[in-house]
Structures are given as structure tokens and as C-alpha cells.
Coordinates of C-alpha atoms in Angstrom, one line a residue:
Chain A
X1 CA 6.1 22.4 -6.2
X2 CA 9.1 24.7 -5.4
X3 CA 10.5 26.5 -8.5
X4 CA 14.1 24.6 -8.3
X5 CA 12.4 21.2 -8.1
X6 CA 10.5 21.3 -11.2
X7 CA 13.7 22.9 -12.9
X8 CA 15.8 20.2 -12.0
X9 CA 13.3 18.0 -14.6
X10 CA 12.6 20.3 -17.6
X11 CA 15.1 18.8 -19.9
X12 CA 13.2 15.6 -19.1
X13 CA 9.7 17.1 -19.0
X14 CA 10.1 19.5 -21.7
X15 CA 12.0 17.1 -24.2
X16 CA 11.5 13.6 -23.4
X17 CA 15.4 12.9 -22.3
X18 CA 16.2 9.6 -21.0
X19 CA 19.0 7.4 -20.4
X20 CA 20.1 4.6 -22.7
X21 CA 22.6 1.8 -21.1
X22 CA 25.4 1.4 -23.2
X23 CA 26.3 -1.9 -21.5
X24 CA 22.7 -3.9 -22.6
X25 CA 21.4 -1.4 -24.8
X26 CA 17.8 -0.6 -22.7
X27 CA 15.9 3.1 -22.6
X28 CA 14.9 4.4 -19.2
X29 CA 12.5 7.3 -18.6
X30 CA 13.1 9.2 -16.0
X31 CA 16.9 8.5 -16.3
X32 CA 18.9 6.6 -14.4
X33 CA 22.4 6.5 -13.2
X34 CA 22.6 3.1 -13.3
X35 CA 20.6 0.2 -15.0
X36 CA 18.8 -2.0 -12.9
X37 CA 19.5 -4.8 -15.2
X38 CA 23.2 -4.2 -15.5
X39 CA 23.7 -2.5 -12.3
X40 CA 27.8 -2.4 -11.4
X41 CA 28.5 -2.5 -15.6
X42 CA 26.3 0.5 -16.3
X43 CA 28.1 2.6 -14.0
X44 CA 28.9 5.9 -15.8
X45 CA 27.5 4.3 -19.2
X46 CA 23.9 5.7 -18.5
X47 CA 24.1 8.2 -21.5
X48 CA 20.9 10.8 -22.3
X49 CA 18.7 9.7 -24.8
X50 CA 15.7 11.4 -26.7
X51 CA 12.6 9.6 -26.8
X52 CA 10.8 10.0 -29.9
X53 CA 7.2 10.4 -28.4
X54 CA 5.7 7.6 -29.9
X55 CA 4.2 5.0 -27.7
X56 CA 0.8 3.1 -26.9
X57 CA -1.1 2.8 -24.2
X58 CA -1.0 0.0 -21.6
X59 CA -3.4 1.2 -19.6
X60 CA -5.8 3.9 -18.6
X61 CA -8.4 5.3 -16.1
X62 CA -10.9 8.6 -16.2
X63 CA -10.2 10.6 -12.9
X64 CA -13.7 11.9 -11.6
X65 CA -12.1 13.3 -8.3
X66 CA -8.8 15.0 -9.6
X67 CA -6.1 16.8 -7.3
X68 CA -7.5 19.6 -7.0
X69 CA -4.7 21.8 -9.0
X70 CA -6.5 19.4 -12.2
X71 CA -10.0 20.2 -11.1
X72 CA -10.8 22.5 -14.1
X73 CA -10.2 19.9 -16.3
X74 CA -12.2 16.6 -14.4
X75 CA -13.3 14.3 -15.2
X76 CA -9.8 13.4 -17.3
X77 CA -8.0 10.1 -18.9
X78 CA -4.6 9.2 -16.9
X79 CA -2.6 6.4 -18.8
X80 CA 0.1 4.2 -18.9
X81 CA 2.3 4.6 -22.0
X82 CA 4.9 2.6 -23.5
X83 CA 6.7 4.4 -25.8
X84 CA 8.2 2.6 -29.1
X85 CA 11.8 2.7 -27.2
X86 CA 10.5 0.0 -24.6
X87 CA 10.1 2.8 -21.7
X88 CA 6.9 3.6 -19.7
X89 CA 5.4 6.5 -18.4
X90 CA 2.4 8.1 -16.8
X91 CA 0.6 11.0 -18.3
X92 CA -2.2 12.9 -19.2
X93 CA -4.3 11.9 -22.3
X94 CA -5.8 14.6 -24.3
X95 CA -7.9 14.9 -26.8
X96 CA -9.3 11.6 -26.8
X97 CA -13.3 9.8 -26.3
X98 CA -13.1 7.6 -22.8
X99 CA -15.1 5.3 -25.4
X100 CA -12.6 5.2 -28.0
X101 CA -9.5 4.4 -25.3
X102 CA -7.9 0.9 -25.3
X103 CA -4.4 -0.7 -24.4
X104 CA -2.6 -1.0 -27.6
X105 CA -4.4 2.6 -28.7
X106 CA -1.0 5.0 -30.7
X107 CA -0.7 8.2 -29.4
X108 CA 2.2 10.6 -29.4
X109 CA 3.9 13.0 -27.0
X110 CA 2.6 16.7 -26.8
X111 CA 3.3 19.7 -25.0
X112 CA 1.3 21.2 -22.8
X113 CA 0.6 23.2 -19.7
X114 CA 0.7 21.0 -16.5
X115 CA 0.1 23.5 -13.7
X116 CA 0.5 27.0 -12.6
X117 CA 1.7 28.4 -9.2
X118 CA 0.1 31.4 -9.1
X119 CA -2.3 33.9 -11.4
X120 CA 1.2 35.6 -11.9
X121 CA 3.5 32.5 -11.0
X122 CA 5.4 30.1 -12.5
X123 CA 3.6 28.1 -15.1
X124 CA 4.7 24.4 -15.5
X125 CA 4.8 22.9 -18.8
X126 CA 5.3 18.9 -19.6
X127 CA 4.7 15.8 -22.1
X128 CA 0.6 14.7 -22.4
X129 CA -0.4 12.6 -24.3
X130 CA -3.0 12.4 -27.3
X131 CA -4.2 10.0 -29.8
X132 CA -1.6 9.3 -32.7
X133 CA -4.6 9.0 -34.9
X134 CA -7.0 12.1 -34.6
Chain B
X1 CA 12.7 -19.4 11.2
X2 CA 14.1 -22.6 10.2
X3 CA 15.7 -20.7 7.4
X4 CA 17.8 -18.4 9.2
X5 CA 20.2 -19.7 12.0
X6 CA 20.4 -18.6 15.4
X7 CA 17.4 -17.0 15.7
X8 CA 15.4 -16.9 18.7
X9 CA 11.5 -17.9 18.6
X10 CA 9.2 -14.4 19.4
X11 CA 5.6 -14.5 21.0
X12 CA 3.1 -11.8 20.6
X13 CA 1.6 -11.6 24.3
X14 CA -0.2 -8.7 24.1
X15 CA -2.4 -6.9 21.7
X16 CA -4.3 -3.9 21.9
X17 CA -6.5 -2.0 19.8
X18 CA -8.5 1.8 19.7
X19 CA -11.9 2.2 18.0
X20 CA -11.1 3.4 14.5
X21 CA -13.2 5.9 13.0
X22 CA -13.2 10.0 12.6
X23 CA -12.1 10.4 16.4
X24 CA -12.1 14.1 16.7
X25 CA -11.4 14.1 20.4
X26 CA -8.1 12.0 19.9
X27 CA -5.1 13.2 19.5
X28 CA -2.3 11.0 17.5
X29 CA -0.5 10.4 21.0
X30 CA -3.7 9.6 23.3
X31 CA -4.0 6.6 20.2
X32 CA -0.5 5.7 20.7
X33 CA -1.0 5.6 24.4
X34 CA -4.3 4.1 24.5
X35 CA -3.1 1.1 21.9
X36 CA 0.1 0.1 23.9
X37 CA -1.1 0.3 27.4
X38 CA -4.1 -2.1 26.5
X39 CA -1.2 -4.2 25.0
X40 CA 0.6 -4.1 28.6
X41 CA -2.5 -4.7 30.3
X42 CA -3.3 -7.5 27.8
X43 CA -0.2 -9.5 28.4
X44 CA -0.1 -8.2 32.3
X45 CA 2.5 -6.3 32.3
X46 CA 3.3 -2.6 33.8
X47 CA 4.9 -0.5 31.4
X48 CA 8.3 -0.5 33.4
X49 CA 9.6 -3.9 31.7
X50 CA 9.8 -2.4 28.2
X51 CA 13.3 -2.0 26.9
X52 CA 12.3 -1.1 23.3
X53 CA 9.1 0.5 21.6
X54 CA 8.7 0.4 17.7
X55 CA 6.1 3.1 16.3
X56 CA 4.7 2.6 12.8
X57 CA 3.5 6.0 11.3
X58 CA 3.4 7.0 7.4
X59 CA 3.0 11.1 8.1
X60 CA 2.4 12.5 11.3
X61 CA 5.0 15.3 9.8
X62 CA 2.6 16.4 6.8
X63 CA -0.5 15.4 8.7
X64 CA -0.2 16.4 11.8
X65 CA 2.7 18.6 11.3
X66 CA 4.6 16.6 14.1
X67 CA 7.7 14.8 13.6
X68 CA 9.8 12.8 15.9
X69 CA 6.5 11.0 17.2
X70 CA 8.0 7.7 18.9
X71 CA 9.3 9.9 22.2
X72 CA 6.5 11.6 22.5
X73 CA 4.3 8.6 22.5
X74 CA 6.6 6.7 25.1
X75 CA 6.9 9.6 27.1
X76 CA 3.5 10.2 27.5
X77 CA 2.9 6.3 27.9
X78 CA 5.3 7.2 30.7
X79 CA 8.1 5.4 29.5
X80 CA 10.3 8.4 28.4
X81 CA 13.3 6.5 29.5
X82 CA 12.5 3.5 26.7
X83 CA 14.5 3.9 23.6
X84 CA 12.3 4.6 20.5
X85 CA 12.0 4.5 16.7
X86 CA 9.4 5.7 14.3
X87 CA 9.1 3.5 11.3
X88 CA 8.4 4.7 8.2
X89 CA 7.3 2.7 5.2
X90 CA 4.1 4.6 3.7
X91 CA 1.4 2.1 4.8
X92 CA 3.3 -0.8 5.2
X93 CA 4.6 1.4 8.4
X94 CA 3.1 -0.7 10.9
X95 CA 4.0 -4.2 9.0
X96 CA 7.8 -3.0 9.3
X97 CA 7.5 -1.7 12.2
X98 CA 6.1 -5.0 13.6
X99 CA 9.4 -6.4 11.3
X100 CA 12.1 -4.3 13.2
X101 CA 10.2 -5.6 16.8
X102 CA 10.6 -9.2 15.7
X103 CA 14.2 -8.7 15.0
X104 CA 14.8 -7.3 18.3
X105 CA 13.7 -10.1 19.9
X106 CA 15.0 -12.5 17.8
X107 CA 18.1 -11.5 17.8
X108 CA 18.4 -11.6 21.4
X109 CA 19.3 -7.6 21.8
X110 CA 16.1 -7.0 23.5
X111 CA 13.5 -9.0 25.8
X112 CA 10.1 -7.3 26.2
X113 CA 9.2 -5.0 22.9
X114 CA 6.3 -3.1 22.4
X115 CA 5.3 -2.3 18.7
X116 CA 3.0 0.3 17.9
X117 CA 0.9 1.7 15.1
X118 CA -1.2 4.8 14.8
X119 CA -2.1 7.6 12.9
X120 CA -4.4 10.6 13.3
X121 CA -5.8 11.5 9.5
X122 CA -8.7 13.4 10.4
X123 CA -7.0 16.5 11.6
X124 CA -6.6 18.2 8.0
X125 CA -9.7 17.5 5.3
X126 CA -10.1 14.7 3.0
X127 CA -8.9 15.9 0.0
X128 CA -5.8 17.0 2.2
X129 CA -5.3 13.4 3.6
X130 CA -5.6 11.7 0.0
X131 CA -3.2 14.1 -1.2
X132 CA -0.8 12.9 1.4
X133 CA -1.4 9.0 0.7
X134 CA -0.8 9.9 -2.6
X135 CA 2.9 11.6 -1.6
X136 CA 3.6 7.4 -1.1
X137 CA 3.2 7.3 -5.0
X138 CA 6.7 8.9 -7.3
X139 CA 6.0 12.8 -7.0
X140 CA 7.7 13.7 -9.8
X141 CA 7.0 11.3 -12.3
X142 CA 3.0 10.1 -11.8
X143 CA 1.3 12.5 -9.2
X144 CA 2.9 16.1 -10.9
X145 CA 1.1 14.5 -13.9
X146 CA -2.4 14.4 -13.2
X147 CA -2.2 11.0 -11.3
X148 CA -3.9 10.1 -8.0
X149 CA -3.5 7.4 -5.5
X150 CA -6.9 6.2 -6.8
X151 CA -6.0 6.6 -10.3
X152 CA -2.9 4.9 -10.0
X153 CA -4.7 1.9 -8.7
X154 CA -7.4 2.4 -11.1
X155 CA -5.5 1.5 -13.8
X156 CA -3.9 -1.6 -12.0
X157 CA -8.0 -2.7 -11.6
X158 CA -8.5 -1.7 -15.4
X159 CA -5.4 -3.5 -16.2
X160 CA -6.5 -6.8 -14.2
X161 CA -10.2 -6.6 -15.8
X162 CA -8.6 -6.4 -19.6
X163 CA -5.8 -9.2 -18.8
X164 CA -7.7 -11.6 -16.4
X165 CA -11.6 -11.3 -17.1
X166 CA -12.0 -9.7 -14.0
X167 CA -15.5 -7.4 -13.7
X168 CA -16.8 -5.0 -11.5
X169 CA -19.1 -7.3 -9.6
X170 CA -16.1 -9.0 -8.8
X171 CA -14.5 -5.8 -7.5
X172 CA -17.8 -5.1 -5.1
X173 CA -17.9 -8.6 -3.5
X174 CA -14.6 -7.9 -1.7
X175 CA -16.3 -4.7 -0.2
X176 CA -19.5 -6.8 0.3
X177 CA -17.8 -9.5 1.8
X178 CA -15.1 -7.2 3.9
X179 CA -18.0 -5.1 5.5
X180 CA -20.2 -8.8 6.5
X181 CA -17.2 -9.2 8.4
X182 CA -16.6 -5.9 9.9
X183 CA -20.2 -5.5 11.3
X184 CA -19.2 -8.1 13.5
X185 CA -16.3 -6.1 15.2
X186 CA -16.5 -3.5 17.5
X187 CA -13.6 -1.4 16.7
X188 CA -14.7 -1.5 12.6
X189 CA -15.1 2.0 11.7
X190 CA -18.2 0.7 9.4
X191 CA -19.3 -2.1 11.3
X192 CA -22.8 -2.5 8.8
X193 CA -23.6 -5.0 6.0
X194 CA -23.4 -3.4 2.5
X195 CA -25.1 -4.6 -1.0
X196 CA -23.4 -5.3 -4.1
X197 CA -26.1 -2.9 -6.1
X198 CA -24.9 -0.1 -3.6
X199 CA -21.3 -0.7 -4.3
X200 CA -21.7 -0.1 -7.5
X201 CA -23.9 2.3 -7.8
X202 CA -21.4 5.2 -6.3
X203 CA -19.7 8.3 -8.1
X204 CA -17.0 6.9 -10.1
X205 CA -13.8 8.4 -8.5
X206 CA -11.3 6.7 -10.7
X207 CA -12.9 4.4 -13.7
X208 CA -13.2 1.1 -12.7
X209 CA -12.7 2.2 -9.0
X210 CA -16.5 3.8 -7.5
X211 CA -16.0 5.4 -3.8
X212 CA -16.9 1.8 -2.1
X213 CA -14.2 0.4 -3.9
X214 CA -11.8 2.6 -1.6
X215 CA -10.6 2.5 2.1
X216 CA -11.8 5.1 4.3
X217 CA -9.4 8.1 5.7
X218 CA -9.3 7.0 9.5
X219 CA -7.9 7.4 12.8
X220 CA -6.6 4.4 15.1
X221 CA -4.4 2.5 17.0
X222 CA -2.8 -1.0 17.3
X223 CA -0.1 -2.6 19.4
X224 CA 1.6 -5.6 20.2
X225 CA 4.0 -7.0 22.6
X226 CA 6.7 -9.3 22.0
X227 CA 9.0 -11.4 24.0
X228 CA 11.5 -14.2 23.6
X229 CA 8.8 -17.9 23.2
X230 CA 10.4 -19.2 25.9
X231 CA 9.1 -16.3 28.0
X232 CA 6.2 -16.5 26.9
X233 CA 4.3 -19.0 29.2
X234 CA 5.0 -16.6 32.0
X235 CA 2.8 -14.3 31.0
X236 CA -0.9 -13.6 30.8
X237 CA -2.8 -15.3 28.0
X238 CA -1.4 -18.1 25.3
X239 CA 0.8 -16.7 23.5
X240 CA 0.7 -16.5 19.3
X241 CA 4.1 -17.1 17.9
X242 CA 5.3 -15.2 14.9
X243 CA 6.8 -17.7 12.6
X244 CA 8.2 -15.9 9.9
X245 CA 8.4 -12.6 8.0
X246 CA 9.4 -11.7 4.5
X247 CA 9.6 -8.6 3.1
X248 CA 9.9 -7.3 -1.2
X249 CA 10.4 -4.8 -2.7
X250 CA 9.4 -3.5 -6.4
X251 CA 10.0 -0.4 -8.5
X252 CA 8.4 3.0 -7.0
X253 CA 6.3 3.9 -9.9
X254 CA 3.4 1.7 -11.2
X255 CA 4.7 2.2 -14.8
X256 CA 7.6 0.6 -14.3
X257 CA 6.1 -2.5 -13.7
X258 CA 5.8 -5.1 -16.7
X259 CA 2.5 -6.5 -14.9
X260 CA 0.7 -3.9 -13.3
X261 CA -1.9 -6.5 -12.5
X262 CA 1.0 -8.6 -10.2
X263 CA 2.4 -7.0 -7.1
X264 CA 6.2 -8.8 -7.1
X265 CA 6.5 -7.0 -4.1
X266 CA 3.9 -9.1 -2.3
X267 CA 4.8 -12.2 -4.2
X268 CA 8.7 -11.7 -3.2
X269 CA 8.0 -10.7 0.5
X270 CA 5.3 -14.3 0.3
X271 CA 7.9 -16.5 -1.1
X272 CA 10.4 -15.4 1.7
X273 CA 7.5 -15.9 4.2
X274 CA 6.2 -19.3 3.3
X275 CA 10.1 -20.9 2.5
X276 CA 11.4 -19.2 6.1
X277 CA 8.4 -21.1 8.0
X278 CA 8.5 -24.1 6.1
X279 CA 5.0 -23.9 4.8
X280 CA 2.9 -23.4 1.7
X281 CA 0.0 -21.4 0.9
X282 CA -2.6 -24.4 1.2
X283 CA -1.3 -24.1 4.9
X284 CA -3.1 -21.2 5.8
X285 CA -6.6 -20.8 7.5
X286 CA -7.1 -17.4 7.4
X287 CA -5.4 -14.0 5.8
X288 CA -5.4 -10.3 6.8
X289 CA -4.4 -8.8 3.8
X290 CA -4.0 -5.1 2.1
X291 CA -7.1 -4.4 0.8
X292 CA -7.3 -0.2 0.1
X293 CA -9.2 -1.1 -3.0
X294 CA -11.2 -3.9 -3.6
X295 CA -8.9 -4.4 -6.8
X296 CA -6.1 -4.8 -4.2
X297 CA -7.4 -7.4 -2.1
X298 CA -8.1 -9.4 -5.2
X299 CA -4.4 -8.8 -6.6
X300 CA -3.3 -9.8 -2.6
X301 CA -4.9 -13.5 -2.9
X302 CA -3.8 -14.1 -6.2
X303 CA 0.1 -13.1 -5.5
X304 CA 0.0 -14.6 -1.8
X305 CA -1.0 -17.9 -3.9
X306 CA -3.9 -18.5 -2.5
X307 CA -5.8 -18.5 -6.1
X308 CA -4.2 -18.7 -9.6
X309 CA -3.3 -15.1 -11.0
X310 CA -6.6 -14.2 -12.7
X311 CA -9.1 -15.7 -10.5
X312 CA -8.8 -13.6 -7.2
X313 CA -11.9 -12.4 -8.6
X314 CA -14.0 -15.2 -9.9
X315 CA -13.1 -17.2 -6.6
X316 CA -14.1 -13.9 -4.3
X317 CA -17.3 -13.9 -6.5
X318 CA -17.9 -17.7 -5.6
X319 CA -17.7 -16.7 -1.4
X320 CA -14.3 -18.8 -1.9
X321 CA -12.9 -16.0 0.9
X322 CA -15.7 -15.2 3.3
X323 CA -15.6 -16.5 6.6
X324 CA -15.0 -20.0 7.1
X325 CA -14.6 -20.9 3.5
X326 CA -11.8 -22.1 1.6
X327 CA -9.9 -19.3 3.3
X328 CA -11.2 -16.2 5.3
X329 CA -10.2 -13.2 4.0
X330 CA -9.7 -10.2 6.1
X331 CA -12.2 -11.2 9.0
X332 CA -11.9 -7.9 11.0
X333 CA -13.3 -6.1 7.6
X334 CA -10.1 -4.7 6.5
X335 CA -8.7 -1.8 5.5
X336 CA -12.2 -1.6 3.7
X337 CA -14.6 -1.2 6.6
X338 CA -13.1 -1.9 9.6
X339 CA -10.8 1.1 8.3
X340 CA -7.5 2.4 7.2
X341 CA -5.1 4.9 10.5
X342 CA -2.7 4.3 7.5
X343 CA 0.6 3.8 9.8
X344 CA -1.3 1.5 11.7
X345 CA -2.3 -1.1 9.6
X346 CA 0.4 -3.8 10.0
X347 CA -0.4 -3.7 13.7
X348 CA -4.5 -3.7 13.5
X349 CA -3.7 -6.6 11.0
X350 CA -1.8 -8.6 13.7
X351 CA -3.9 -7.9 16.6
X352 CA -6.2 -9.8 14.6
X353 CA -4.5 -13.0 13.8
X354 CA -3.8 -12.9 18.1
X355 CA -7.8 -12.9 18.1
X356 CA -8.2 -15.2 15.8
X357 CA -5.5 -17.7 16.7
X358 CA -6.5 -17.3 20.4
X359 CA -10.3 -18.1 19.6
X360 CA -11.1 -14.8 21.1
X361 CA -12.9 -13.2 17.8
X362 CA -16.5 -14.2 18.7
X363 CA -18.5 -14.0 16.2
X364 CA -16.3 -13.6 13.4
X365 CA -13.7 -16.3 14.6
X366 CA -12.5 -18.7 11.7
X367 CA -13.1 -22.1 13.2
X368 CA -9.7 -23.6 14.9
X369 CA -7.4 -22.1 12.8
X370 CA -3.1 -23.6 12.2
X371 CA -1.5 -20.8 10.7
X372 CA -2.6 -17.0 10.0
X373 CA -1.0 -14.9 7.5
X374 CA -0.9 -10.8 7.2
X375 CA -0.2 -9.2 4.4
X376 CA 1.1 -4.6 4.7
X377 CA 1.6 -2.8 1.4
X378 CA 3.5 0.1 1.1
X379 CA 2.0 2.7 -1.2
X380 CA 1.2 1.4 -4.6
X381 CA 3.2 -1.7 -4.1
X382 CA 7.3 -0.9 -3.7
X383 CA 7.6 -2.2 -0.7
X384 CA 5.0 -5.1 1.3
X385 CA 5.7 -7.4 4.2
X386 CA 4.1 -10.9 5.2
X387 CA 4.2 -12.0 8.4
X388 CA 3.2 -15.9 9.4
X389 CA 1.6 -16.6 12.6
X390 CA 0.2 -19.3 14.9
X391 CA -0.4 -20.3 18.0
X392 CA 2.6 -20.9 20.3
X393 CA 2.7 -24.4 22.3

């Protein structure tokens, strides 16, 4: 991924910042300019909000054939969080059993290394995910 | 389209389809070509009639490194003079592109319209060509993460299985049923019988999903031609009328979506479908739908409403959608066996319903079917068209 395009997201990546609509009240991650709910009345209410980290998962799967920039670490658990503000994302989940995974299972925000461009490139860094409870 | 006023009626009188498979001595044009001149000769026509051509292709840019692919495929179909637009809508290209031909017609801005699909994913490796289905996923906010196409519809198949009861038997009698079926077409890039016990038995590539649980990477081409009904008669062949189309749309990224185990994107473009032609589910004989994973063909029945949400699987696991049951599901093998040239989809789907409406899909033919239905997904579900066929007369 080119340099400016993964800056463009670090405050999101790095920190977990949202949008909030002022209009209806709803948390978006990634944020949004406008709120799909609210659409013409959220215009230029979207304001940046902080998720706290905390979520549980809604679904999950263990990746046996990874891209291959995740190949070191296959097989691997991809899930579906919703955090306790109502927003979902997708993310790694660490430090976890397969076995012990099920939707409704806490877990929290961490961060971690996602990527690297080169043996002396850019290293990318973003949320995961691991159990709330460990 | 009873719906929608002013709208003229629009025949399909030609179809035309390539082998699809790993063609290594095919380039994406000669499957362009090869498609849409079988469609000409199909509905007997020369090429010089044409005043439009559609082309339906997800990434001949990444894939091919070729852009700009609807000229070249006219001009060496020696049409250069034919206006000509790619269509882009991740796999659901050739669906929309088949869309944008209907409107032509309909609208009465063009006569004689050739639609095309193909795609030529064999020219870069596997891993390469997964990587650029999974570019029709959010890049920034599910792949850069870890997530594959696979996974992403892994967890829509775990999701299903925790919410609905659905198991992985279930999830192998699609590929079961959908390779019965494609071992009895020619152009089925696996045209062989397959065993639940071997579906399940494969490396796991995304848990619930095994590797006979996904699509193949292919390459293929599928055309159409389409002309004003009233036309139609004066052509070769009877012609198949396209009744309606409906087309939804849904957020990009799978998280987003309160049910993952629902595509609204199907059940939108459906509803549109169905009310435009004035006809219900119950109504149809037969269904091509989007089946790159066995979870997604079972999530297609359910949301076209064909079956209750929750028993897509339990009624694939009672034969409720092989051949000449309650409804036949995906006779030509689907994406599944008879194989996935990604852009071409839509089309291969609705050369199909012309077969089977036309009573010309030997031993595979759905006996004396109304009303056809086929069903395009774009990507993990943002985007999906339905178009409703049947016979014209």
C-alpha cells in the first residue's frame, strides 16, 4: 500500500477515531461525512469520536490460505467486532484458542503490527483484536 | 415492465458462449470475439447491424494490465465503428452490463445490442487472481486487515450456521448438486460428478469454507443480443423476452451489515424484479443464481424467496433445488463447476435461461419451464441484479 494511503488512516487505525452524528446520536467506524440514517441533517454534524476498544465478536473464521503478506502467521482468526458504541469492524484476533471463539466472546482493541513494506520499509501498525478475558 | 411506463418489450435473439476453463491459448479479446460472433451467428445476423455493444469485465486493468477493453473487443470483432462501453460492477459486471443493454433497447435509443461478458484470469497465478477478487471487498477497512475474499464469506457461512442451523453437509450439497448438473454441459469447466465425503474432506481455506466450497479462477465468454420484441420474430430462433430487472445495492463492507447471513442487496434488487414483472417467487421454474461459495447459493434462494431465511440449506439438503424439483437451481453448474470468467458471469447466467427457455439444454433442460430468473452479485454483496426471463410469444 503506498505510503500516503495508509497515512491518510492512522488517526483511525492507530487510535480508533470515528464519527458520532450529532443529529441521531449513532457511532460510525470508519467515519463518515454523513450519516446514512440522517443523511441531508448530518451534514457537517459528523464530529470525530474515540472508540473505547471494547466490543464482542459477531462473527469469526480461521484463515488457512492468508494473503500472502499474513502468511507467517496462518492459519489465523479474522472476526467481526461490535464494539460497545454500536459500530462494527473487521480485524485480526490474537491471542485467542479457535476452540474457545464464539459470537458474543469480549475482547478489546490492541495495537499491533499489520504489515511491513520492506526489510527497511515502512512498517504498518493498526487495531487487532484479543480476548477481553485472558 | 408493467411497472415502468413507456418502455419498450426487449428479446434476447442470440446467445453465445466459449468453453470456460484455464484457456492458456486465449487471449481476453479472442473470448470477447469468439462470444459475440456466436451470438450474431445465433440470431443470424452479420455483425454490421449492431449500433451498440455492452462489455461486462471486473479487471482486465489489474489482470491483464489492459484497460479500455470494449474498443478493442469491437474492433477486432470488426465493428470498430460501434460505439462501446465497458461495464464495471466487480462480478456482477456482466448482470449490469446485460442491465445497461436492456435499457438501450428499451428505451428506444438503440435497435440491435450486443452485450458481452469475458474475462481472462489465468494470465497472472492464483494467489494473484484471488488477490484481485478480493480488491471487490473495502481495501482499507477488511482486506489491509488480514481479511480475504474467502474469509469474508467465511464468516457470512459461520454466521448463517450459528443463526439458522445450517451445517456443513448442507454447504457440500450445493457443490454436489451444482457439479451433477455441470457434467452435463459442455462448456462446464468441471463437467464431473462430485461426492459429498470429497467436498468435505478438502484443506480448509477459510473455516467453515473447504476449497470445494469455492468457485474456480476461470477464463470465458458469454454474449447476448437484444432487439426491440417486436423485432424479434424476424429473426432466427424464438426469441426469450427479458421481463424485468431489478438491481440493490448494500453497504461495501460485510461488517456493516446487521445480518451478515441476508444479502439486502439481493433481496432489494428481487423485490424490484418480481413487483416490475408482476410475478412472485412461486412463479419461477428455474434460477441461475451467484453461487462463488456454496454458503452463497444457499443465502441466494433464501433472499430471492424461494425458501424461508434459514432453510436454503435444509431444503438444498432435501434435493428441493436439483433439476426438475421444486425449483432447479443453477442447471449449467454455476459459478461452482461450470466456472467463474468473473466479468462474465451475468452473461453465461443468461445464455442459460435462452437454453433453457428455448428447450435447447438437452440433458439438463428443466421440463417446460414459464419464467427463469438470474441472479449477479457484486463482490461480497453491495451491489446484485436479477433479471426475469421467459419465453417471448
Amino acid at each position: 500500500m503506498p505510503i500516503p494511503r495508509f497515512w491518510r488512516e492512522i488517526k483511525q487505525r492507530y487510535k480508533g477515531i470515528g464519527s458520532r452524528c450529532e443529529n441521531c446520536g449513532k457511532i460510525y467506524f470508519p467515519p463518515r461525512k454523513i450519516c446514512p440514517e440522517c443523511r441531508r441533517e448530518s451534514f457537517q454534524k459528523m464530529e470525530e469520536y474515540e472508540l473505547e476498544g471494547k466490543g464482542e465478536v459477531v462473527t469469526y473464521t480461521k484463515i488457512n490460505e492468508p494473503h500472502p503478506e499474513f502468511e507467517m502467521l496462518s492459519p489465523y482468526i479474522m472476526a467481526i467486532v461490535e464494539t460497545e458504541e454500536g459500530a462494527r469492524l473487521t480485524g485480526h484476533l490474537v491471542d485467542a484458542d479457535i476452540e474457545d471463539v464464539e459470537p458474543g466472546m469480549k475482547v478489546e482493541a490492541t495495537m499491533r503490527k499489520l504489515g511491513e513494506e520492506s526489510r527497511d520499509g515502512l512498517i504498518y501498525y493498526g487495531y487487532k483484536f484479543w480476548p477481553l478475558d485472558r | 415492465m408493467t411497472e415502468v411506463h413507456n418502455l419498450r418489450d426487449v428479446a434476447i435473439i442470440g446467445i453465445g458462449e466459449t468453453q470456460i476453463g484455464e484457456l492458456w491459448d486465449k487471449s481476453l479479446r479472442e473470448l470477447g470475439i469468439e462470444a459475440g460472433l456466436k451470438a450474431l451467428k445465433y440470431a443470424g445476423l452479420h455483425g454490421d447491424e449492431v449500433e451498440k455493444l455492452y462489455v461486462g469485465n471486473m479487471s482486465a486493468g489489474k489482470l491483464i494490465n489492459q484497460e479500455h477493453v470494449a474498443p478493442l473487443i469491437a474492433d477486432y470483432a470488426g465493428i470498430s465503428e460501434v460505439p462501446s462501453t465497458r461495464i464495471e460492477s466487480g462480478s456482477a459486471s456482466g448482470g449490469m452490463a446485460l442491465a445497461e443493454g436492456y435499457k438501450a433497447v428499451a428505451s428506444g435509443m438503440e435497435d440491435i445490442v450486443v452485450v458481452g461478458g469475458a474475462e481472462k484470469m489465468t494470465d497472472v497465478g492464483e494467489q494473484e487472481a484471488k488477490d484481485i477478487l478480493s480488491s471487490t471487498a473495502d481495501q482499507e477497512w477488511e482486506t489491509v486487515f488480514g481479511a480475504t475474499f474467502d474469509s469474508l464469506y467465511a464468516m457470512m457461512a459461520r454466521y448463517h450456521m450459528d443463526n439458522h442451523g445450517t451445517t456443513k453437509d448442507q454447504l457440500a450439497q450445493v457443490a454436489v448438486k451444482n457439479h451433477a448438473n455441470a457434467a452435463k454441459n459442455p462448456n462446464a469447466q468441471y463437467p464431473r460428478e462430485t461426492s459429498k465425503k470429497f467436498v468435505k474432506n478438502a484443506p480448509m481455506v477459510a473455516d467453515p469454507l473447504g476449497m470445494f466450497d469455492c468457485a474456480p479462477i476461470s477464463d470465458g465468454g458469454a454474449a447476448v443480443v437484444l432487439c426491440p420484441a417486436e423485432r424479434a420474430d424476424s429473426f432466427d430462433g424464438d426469441p426469450v423476452e427479458i421481463v424485468s430487472l431489478g438491481q440493490g445495492g448494500d453497504h461495501m463492507a460485510v461488517h456493516e451489515r446487521r445480518d451478515i447471513g441476508t444479502m439486502k442487496a439481493t433481496e432489494r434488487a428481487a423485490k424490484k424484479a418480481y413487483k416490475r414483472a408482476s410475478v412472485k417467487p412461486q412463479d419461477i421454474d428455474f434460477a441461475e443464481v451467484h453461487d462463488n461459495y456454496t454458503i452463497t447459493e444457499i443465502m441466494a434462494i433464501e433472499d430471492l424467496g424461494f425458501f424461508e431465511k434459514g432453510e436454503g440449506g435444509r431444503a438444498t439438503e432435501e434435493g428441493k433445488t436439483e433439476l426438475n424439483s421444486d425449483i432447479s437451481i443453477n442447471t449449467s453448474g454455476g459459478l461452482k463447476a461450470k466456472g467463474r470468467p468473473v466479468g462474465a458471469v451475468g452473461l453465461n447466467q443468461a445464455v442459460e435461461a435462452v437454453l433453457q427457455l428455448r428447450g435447447e439444454a438437452g440433458e439438463r433442460q428443466v421440463d417446460q419451464p414459464g419464467y427463469g430468473l438470474i441472479h449477479n452479485i457484486g463482490g461480497t454483496g453491495a451491489s446484485a441484479i436479477v433479471h426475469i426471463l421467459r419465453r417471448w410469444s
